[in-house]
Coordinates of C-alpha atoms in Angstrom, one line a residue:
N1 CA -1.4 9.1 -26.9
K2 CA -3.7 7.5 -24.6
V3 CA -3.7 9.3 -21.8
S4 CA -3.8 12.7 -23.1
R5 CA -7.3 11.3 -24.4
C6 CA -8.2 10.2 -21.4
T7 CA -8.0 13.3 -20.5
L8 CA -10.0 14.9 -22.9
V9 CA -13.1 13.0 -22.3
L10 CA -13.0 13.9 -18.1
D11 CA -13.2 17.5 -18.8
D12 CA -16.2 16.4 -22.1
I13 CA -17.8 14.0 -18.8
E14 CA -17.6 17.5 -16.3
N15 CA -19.1 19.7 -19.3
S16 CA -21.5 17.3 -20.1
S17 CA -25.2 17.1 -19.2
L18 CA -25.1 13.7 -17.4
N19 CA -26.3 14.2 -14.5
D20 CA -23.9 14.3 -11.2
S21 CA -23.8 10.3 -9.7
K22 CA -23.1 9.2 -14.2
K23 CA -20.6 12.2 -13.9
V24 CA -19.2 10.5 -11.1
K25 CA -19.5 7.1 -12.3
Y26 CA -17.9 7.4 -15.6
E27 CA -15.4 9.9 -14.2
A28 CA -14.2 7.0 -12.0
E29 CA -13.4 4.6 -15.0
V30 CA -11.6 7.0 -17.7
R31 CA -9.8 8.3 -14.6
C32 CA -8.8 3.7 -13.2
A33 CA -8.0 3.7 -17.2
R34 CA -5.3 7.1 -16.9
G35 CA -3.7 6.1 -14.2
F36 CA -3.5 2.3 -15.4
L37 CA -1.9 3.5 -18.9
S38 CA 0.2 6.4 -17.0
Y39 CA 1.7 3.9 -14.3
L40 CA 2.8 1.7 -17.5
L41 CA 4.4 3.3 -19.0
Y42 CA 6.1 4.8 -15.6
D43 CA 7.1 1.4 -15.2
M44 CA 8.9 0.9 -17.9
F45 CA 10.0 4.5 -19.1
G46 CA 10.5 6.9 -15.9
P47 CA 8.2 9.7 -15.8
I48 CA 6.6 10.7 -19.0
V49 CA 5.4 14.2 -19.8
V50 CA 1.4 14.4 -19.1
A51 CA 0.1 17.4 -21.1
P52 CA -2.0 19.2 -19.5
L53 CA -5.8 20.0 -20.6
E54 CA -5.3 24.0 -21.0
I55 CA -2.6 22.4 -23.9
L56 CA -4.7 19.7 -25.5
K57 CA -7.4 22.4 -26.1
N58 CA -5.0 24.6 -28.2
P59 CA -4.1 21.7 -30.3
L60 CA -3.0 23.9 -32.4
R61 CA -0.5 25.9 -30.8
E62 CA 2.6 24.2 -30.9
Q63 CA 4.8 24.1 -27.6
S64 CA 7.2 20.9 -25.5
L65 CA 7.3 19.9 -21.9
P66 CA 9.2 18.9 -20.0
R67 CA 9.0 14.6 -18.8
M68 CA 7.2 14.4 -15.2
K69 CA 9.6 14.7 -12.0
R70 CA 9.4 11.2 -10.3
A71 CA 7.2 12.9 -7.1
E72 CA 5.0 14.4 -9.4
M73 CA 4.4 11.6 -11.5
V74 CA 3.7 9.3 -8.3
K75 CA 1.1 11.8 -7.7
F76 CA -0.9 12.5 -10.7
I77 CA -1.2 8.3 -11.3
E78 CA -2.0 7.8 -7.5
D79 CA -5.0 10.7 -7.7
D80 CA -6.3 8.9 -10.2
L81 CA -6.3 5.5 -8.7
K82 CA -7.4 6.8 -5.7
F83 CA -11.0 8.8 -6.9
A84 CA -11.3 4.8 -8.9
E85 CA -11.1 3.1 -6.3
E86 CA -13.5 4.9 -3.8
N87 CA -15.5 5.7 -6.4
L88 CA -15.8 3.3 -9.1
P89 CA -18.6 -0.5 -8.2
M90 CA -16.8 -3.2 -5.5
P91 CA -16.1 -6.0 -7.6
S92 CA -19.9 -8.5 -6.7
K93 CA -21.1 -5.3 -8.7
T94 CA -18.9 -4.8 -11.7
E95 CA -19.6 -6.2 -14.7
Y96 CA -17.2 -9.0 -15.8
G97 CA -13.5 -7.0 -17.6
R98 CA -15.1 -3.1 -16.3
F99 CA -13.0 -2.0 -13.9
S100 CA -13.9 -2.0 -10.1
K101 CA -13.0 -0.9 -6.6
G102 CA -10.9 -3.8 -6.2
L103 CA -8.6 -3.2 -9.5
A104 CA -7.4 0.1 -8.4
K105 CA -7.1 -1.0 -5.0
M106 CA -4.1 -3.8 -6.8
L107 CA -3.2 -0.7 -9.5
L108 CA -2.3 1.4 -5.6
I109 CA -0.5 -2.2 -4.5
R110 CA 1.6 -2.0 -7.6
L111 CA 2.9 1.4 -7.8
Y112 CA 3.4 2.1 -3.3
L113 CA 5.9 -1.2 -4.2
H114 CA 7.5 0.3 -7.8
E115 CA 8.0 3.3 -5.3
T116 CA 10.4 1.4 -2.6
A117 CA 12.9 1.2 -4.8
D118 CA 15.6 4.1 -5.8
Y119 CA 15.6 4.3 -10.0
N120 CA 17.9 6.9 -11.5
Y121 CA 15.8 9.3 -13.6
P122 CA 17.1 12.3 -16.3
E123 CA 16.1 14.3 -13.2
G124 CA 19.1 12.2 -11.1
E125 CA 19.4 10.0 -8.5
T126 CA 15.8 8.9 -6.7
K127 CA 15.6 8.0 -3.4
G128 CA 12.5 5.5 -2.6
N129 CA 10.5 5.2 0.9
K130 CA 9.9 1.9 2.6
E131 CA 7.3 3.2 4.2
Y132 CA 5.1 2.6 1.5
Y133 CA 5.4 -0.7 2.7
N134 CA 2.9 0.3 5.2
K135 CA 0.3 1.4 2.7
V136 CA 0.7 -2.1 0.3
D137 CA -0.2 -4.5 3.7
S138 CA -3.2 -1.8 4.3
L139 CA -5.0 -2.3 0.7
A140 CA -4.2 -6.0 0.8
R141 CA -5.8 -6.8 3.7
E142 CA -8.5 -4.3 2.3
L143 CA -8.8 -6.9 -0.2
K144 CA -8.8 -10.2 1.2
D145 CA -12.0 -8.8 4.0
P146 CA -14.7 -11.1 2.1
S147 CA -16.6 -8.0 1.5
Y148 CA -14.5 -7.8 -2.1
G149 CA -15.6 -11.9 -2.4
Y150 CA -11.7 -12.5 -3.9
S151 CA -10.7 -16.7 -3.6
L152 CA -8.3 -18.7 -4.9
Q153 CA -9.3 -21.4 -8.1
K154 CA -9.0 -24.9 -6.8
N155 CA -7.2 -25.4 -9.9
Y156 CA -4.4 -23.3 -11.0
V157 CA -4.1 -25.4 -15.0
Q158 CA -7.7 -25.4 -15.7
M159 CA -8.3 -20.5 -15.5
F160 CA -5.9 -20.8 -18.0
C161 CA -8.2 -23.2 -20.5
Q162 CA -11.2 -22.7 -22.1
G163 CA -13.8 -21.7 -19.7
G164 CA -11.4 -21.1 -17.2
Q165 CA -12.3 -17.2 -16.6
G166 CA -15.5 -15.6 -16.2
S167 CA -17.9 -14.0 -14.1
N168 CA -17.6 -17.3 -11.3
N169 CA -13.6 -17.4 -11.1
K170 CA -13.4 -15.8 -8.2
E171 CA -9.0 -15.5 -8.4
I172 CA -9.7 -13.0 -11.4
I173 CA -9.4 -9.2 -10.4
W174 CA -9.2 -8.1 -14.4
A175 CA -9.3 -9.8 -16.8
I176 CA -9.2 -9.0 -21.0
P177 CA -12.4 -10.8 -22.9
C178 CA -11.2 -12.4 -25.9
S179 CA -13.1 -14.2 -28.3
Y180 CA -12.5 -14.9 -32.1
E181 CA -14.6 -12.2 -33.4
G182 CA -12.9 -9.6 -31.5
P183 CA -12.5 -6.8 -30.3
S184 CA -9.7 -7.6 -28.6
Y185 CA -7.8 -10.0 -29.2
N186 CA -5.7 -12.9 -27.8
Q187 CA -2.7 -14.1 -30.0
W188 CA -0.9 -15.8 -27.0
L189 CA -1.3 -19.3 -28.4
M190 CA -0.3 -18.3 -32.5
M191 CA 3.1 -16.6 -29.7
A192 CA 4.2 -19.7 -28.4
L193 CA 3.5 -22.3 -30.4
P194 CA 5.9 -23.2 -33.3
T195 CA 5.8 -23.6 -36.8
D196 CA 6.1 -27.3 -37.2
F197 CA 3.3 -27.8 -34.6
K198 CA 0.7 -30.0 -34.5
Q199 CA -0.9 -31.7 -31.9
N200 CA -3.6 -31.8 -30.1
G201 CA -6.0 -30.4 -32.7
M202 CA -3.9 -26.9 -32.9
T203 CA -1.2 -26.5 -35.6
G204 CA 2.2 -24.4 -35.9
G205 CA 1.5 -20.6 -35.0
W206 CA 4.9 -18.1 -35.3
G207 CA 7.1 -19.7 -32.8
S208 CA 8.1 -16.3 -31.5
V209 CA 8.3 -16.6 -28.2
T210 CA 10.2 -19.2 -25.9
S211 CA 11.2 -20.4 -22.1
T212 CA 14.9 -21.0 -20.9
W213 CA 15.4 -24.5 -19.2
K214 CA 17.0 -23.2 -16.5
F215 CA 13.1 -21.7 -15.6
Y216 CA 12.0 -25.2 -16.0
D217 CA 14.6 -27.0 -14.2
S218 CA 13.4 -24.5 -11.2
F219 CA 10.6 -25.2 -11.0
E220 CA 10.2 -29.1 -7.6
D221 CA 9.5 -31.3 -9.0
N222 CA 5.1 -32.0 -8.2
D223 CA 4.5 -28.3 -8.9
V224 CA 1.3 -28.0 -11.0
R225 CA 2.7 -24.7 -12.7
K226 CA 5.0 -26.0 -14.3
T227 CA 2.1 -28.2 -17.0
N228 CA 1.6 -26.4 -19.2
L229 CA 5.8 -25.6 -20.4
L230 CA 5.8 -28.2 -23.2
T231 CA 8.9 -30.1 -22.6
S232 CA 8.2 -32.5 -26.2
Y233 CA 5.0 -32.3 -28.8
M234 CA 4.2 -34.0 -31.9
S235 CA 5.9 -32.3 -35.2
S236 CA 4.0 -31.6 -38.6
T237 CA 6.6 -33.7 -40.0
G238 CA 5.2 -37.1 -37.8
E239 CA 8.6 -36.9 -35.3
E240 CA 8.6 -35.8 -31.8
I241 CA 10.2 -33.3 -30.6
T242 CA 12.1 -33.2 -27.4
R243 CA 14.6 -31.9 -25.3
E244 CA 16.9 -33.3 -26.6
T245 CA 16.2 -32.7 -30.4
P246 CA 19.1 -30.9 -31.6
Q247 CA 19.1 -26.5 -33.4
S248 CA 15.6 -27.7 -32.5
A249 CA 12.5 -25.6 -31.2
I250 CA 12.6 -26.2 -28.3
S251 CA 16.4 -26.7 -27.3
A252 CA 16.5 -23.2 -25.7
G253 CA 13.4 -23.8 -23.2
P254 CA 9.9 -25.3 -23.5
I255 CA 6.8 -24.3 -25.5
P256 CA 5.6 -21.6 -22.8
M257 CA 1.6 -22.0 -23.9
K258 CA 0.6 -20.4 -20.3
T259 CA -3.5 -21.0 -21.7
G260 CA -5.0 -24.8 -22.5
Y261 CA -4.9 -25.5 -26.3
D262 CA -7.6 -23.7 -27.7
T263 CA -9.0 -25.6 -31.6
G264 CA -10.7 -22.7 -32.6
V265 CA -7.9 -21.4 -33.2
K266 CA -7.9 -19.7 -37.4
G267 CA -5.6 -18.1 -40.3
S268 CA -3.1 -16.4 -39.3
G269 CA -5.0 -13.8 -36.9
G270 CA -4.5 -16.6 -34.2
Y271 CA -7.1 -15.6 -32.2
S272 CA -8.5 -17.0 -29.1
N273 CA -11.0 -17.4 -27.3
I274 CA -9.5 -17.4 -24.1
D275 CA -9.6 -15.1 -21.8
L276 CA -6.4 -12.4 -20.8
I277 CA -5.3 -12.5 -17.0
I278 CA -4.5 -9.0 -15.9
F279 CA -4.2 -9.8 -11.8
R280 CA -5.3 -12.2 -9.6
Y281 CA -5.3 -12.9 -6.0
A282 CA -2.6 -14.8 -5.7
D283 CA -1.3 -11.1 -6.3
V284 CA -2.5 -9.5 -3.1
Y285 CA -1.2 -13.1 -0.9
L286 CA 2.4 -12.3 -2.3
S287 CA 2.3 -9.2 -2.5
L288 CA 1.3 -8.8 1.1
A289 CA 3.5 -11.6 2.9
E290 CA 6.5 -9.1 0.6
A291 CA 5.3 -5.9 2.7
L292 CA 5.3 -7.9 5.9
C293 CA 9.0 -9.1 5.3
E294 CA 10.5 -5.5 3.7
K295 CA 8.4 -3.4 5.8
P296 CA 10.8 -0.7 8.1
G297 CA 10.9 -2.5 11.5
A298 CA 10.2 -5.8 10.8
T299 CA 10.0 -8.9 12.9
A300 CA 9.4 -12.5 13.7
T301 CA 6.0 -12.4 14.0
D302 CA 6.0 -10.6 10.4
F303 CA 7.5 -12.9 8.9
H304 CA 6.2 -16.0 10.0
E305 CA 3.1 -14.4 8.8
A306 CA 4.3 -13.1 5.3
I307 CA 5.1 -17.2 4.9
D308 CA 2.2 -18.2 6.3
N309 CA 0.6 -15.9 2.6
V310 CA 3.5 -17.6 0.7
N311 CA 2.2 -21.2 2.0
V312 CA -1.0 -20.8 0.9
I313 CA 0.2 -20.0 -2.9
R314 CA 2.6 -22.6 -2.5
N315 CA 0.1 -25.8 -1.7
R316 CA -2.3 -24.3 -4.4
A317 CA 0.6 -25.3 -6.3
G318 CA 0.3 -28.6 -4.4
L319 CA 3.6 -28.0 -3.2
S320 CA 4.7 -28.5 0.8
N321 CA 5.2 -25.1 2.9
L322 CA 8.4 -23.6 3.2
Q323 CA 8.9 -23.6 7.6
Y324 CA 10.0 -20.4 9.2
N325 CA 13.6 -21.8 11.0
K326 CA 14.7 -21.7 6.9
Y327 CA 13.9 -18.6 6.3
D328 CA 15.4 -16.4 9.5
S329 CA 16.4 -12.8 7.5
A330 CA 14.3 -10.7 5.3
D331 CA 16.9 -10.9 2.8
K332 CA 16.2 -14.9 2.2
L333 CA 13.1 -14.8 3.4
L334 CA 12.6 -11.7 0.2
D335 CA 14.3 -14.6 -2.8
A336 CA 11.7 -17.2 -1.5
I337 CA 9.1 -14.8 -2.5
L338 CA 10.6 -13.6 -6.2
M339 CA 11.3 -17.3 -6.7
E340 CA 6.7 -17.6 -5.7
R341 CA 6.9 -15.0 -8.5
W342 CA 8.7 -15.6 -11.4
H343 CA 6.7 -19.8 -10.6
E344 CA 3.6 -17.9 -10.1
F345 CA 2.5 -15.4 -12.6
W346 CA 5.1 -16.8 -15.0
C347 CA 4.0 -15.2 -19.0
E348 CA 0.9 -13.0 -17.7
N349 CA 1.4 -9.3 -17.0
G350 CA 5.0 -8.9 -17.2
Q351 CA 5.2 -7.9 -13.8
F352 CA 8.5 -10.5 -12.7
R353 CA 10.5 -7.3 -14.6
S354 CA 9.5 -4.8 -12.2
D355 CA 9.6 -7.0 -9.5
L356 CA 12.6 -7.8 -9.9
I357 CA 14.4 -4.3 -10.8
R358 CA 12.9 -2.5 -8.0
Y359 CA 15.9 -4.4 -6.2
H360 CA 18.0 -4.2 -9.2
K361 CA 18.0 -7.7 -9.2
L362 CA 17.1 -8.0 -12.9
V363 CA 20.6 -7.5 -14.6
S364 CA 22.2 -10.7 -12.4
W365 CA 19.2 -12.1 -12.7
V366 CA 19.3 -12.5 -16.2
K367 CA 23.5 -13.0 -16.9
G368 CA 22.1 -16.0 -14.4
I369 CA 20.4 -17.6 -17.1
N370 CA 22.2 -17.0 -20.4
N371 CA 25.2 -15.0 -19.4
S372 CA 24.1 -12.5 -21.7
P373 CA 26.8 -9.0 -22.6
Y374 CA 24.0 -6.9 -23.4
A375 CA 22.7 -6.9 -19.7
K376 CA 23.3 -4.2 -18.0
D377 CA 22.1 -2.0 -15.4
Y378 CA 20.9 1.3 -17.0
K379 CA 18.7 -0.9 -19.3
E380 CA 16.2 -1.9 -16.2
L381 CA 14.3 0.8 -18.0
Y382 CA 13.4 1.0 -22.3
P383 CA 14.6 4.2 -23.9
L384 CA 12.6 6.8 -25.3
P385 CA 11.5 6.6 -28.7
L386 CA 13.5 9.3 -30.8
S387 CA 9.9 10.7 -32.7
V388 CA 9.7 11.6 -28.7
I389 CA 12.6 13.3 -28.1
R390 CA 12.3 14.7 -31.3
D391 CA 9.1 16.0 -30.5
G392 CA 10.8 17.5 -27.2
K393 CA 13.0 20.0 -29.0
G394 CA 15.4 19.9 -25.8
E395 CA 12.9 19.9 -23.3
V396 CA 12.8 16.2 -23.0
K397 CA 15.8 14.1 -21.9
Q398 CA 16.2 10.7 -22.4
N399 CA 17.0 7.8 -20.2
P400 CA 20.5 7.4 -18.3
G401 CA 22.7 5.3 -20.3
Y402 CA 20.7 5.1 -24.2

């Protein structure tokens, strides 16, 4: 797998003829990649199997390994990201699309937020540590320092349209540069557009993802962030399809375009020239707000600062300020922060799922949308593929409930 590939590449770097400064530079990039990949897998599946170098260098020797314990998994990821944080260049010195010190810090913020919660893993019930909120607080303030060069874009909608990405967009912490020819591809428009779509120079997509009207209706009237949730469209037959059209592609919810139109999308591949934004500076504001709200011993002053950070994001969206006197408890303020996350980061990198899970709100949230009978607490984690269980020969345990 790719985590093991990173481990082998790190060994190649260490034993290469490169000078020490280049070794550190490349090691920081690979360890950031390994920490990033490991965090994503940990977030979705819980602790994974991580093969040590001596096992990987002896591929003909068959040896089954157990999944890491939670504490081991966190240390493995944290060590990689801390090394990356210390040795990657600052954003201003980083080529667009490459890893920077800012990305390493943002990934540490996500890891530390994850670690504030309790989770049920094969090793049993594991406890989170609220002190991680203090680490989130510190990292977010570091990223807000002017030396990192980040700032919010004035136009939320334009940020996801053609020409809205690139090195001039100082809100982007990390994005995947995409083009019609690759090597990285963005097929979101094809996934979102209905099969009978025909307007603004674009024709039908696959219609494989949709949204819900409950989500759309949760936005305040003048919130610009819902602009690219399309509530109607012209079909290939010339008919206007609306929310009221029976059995249409948007009967369950609006089209979650997120990005702007891209008339250069061609063929069944449907590759777009719009980059995929993975982490943005807006996340720093809302992560800091959450840490201020939830950290041990949070005071009214902390609550007020948290609200101030949320209001920066709301103001950019065209909304009025939240008022201090309406959010006098951590529960009320947390609900407001989660609502802003829902509206700010929809259809970006899937992190809102993780945001809900660390407060064990995912199941109730899903049931509140469609009353799904399939929403169960144990499904906060995905099941390991059966091939992984088989290859583990009894050493790899499935997630509880599956």
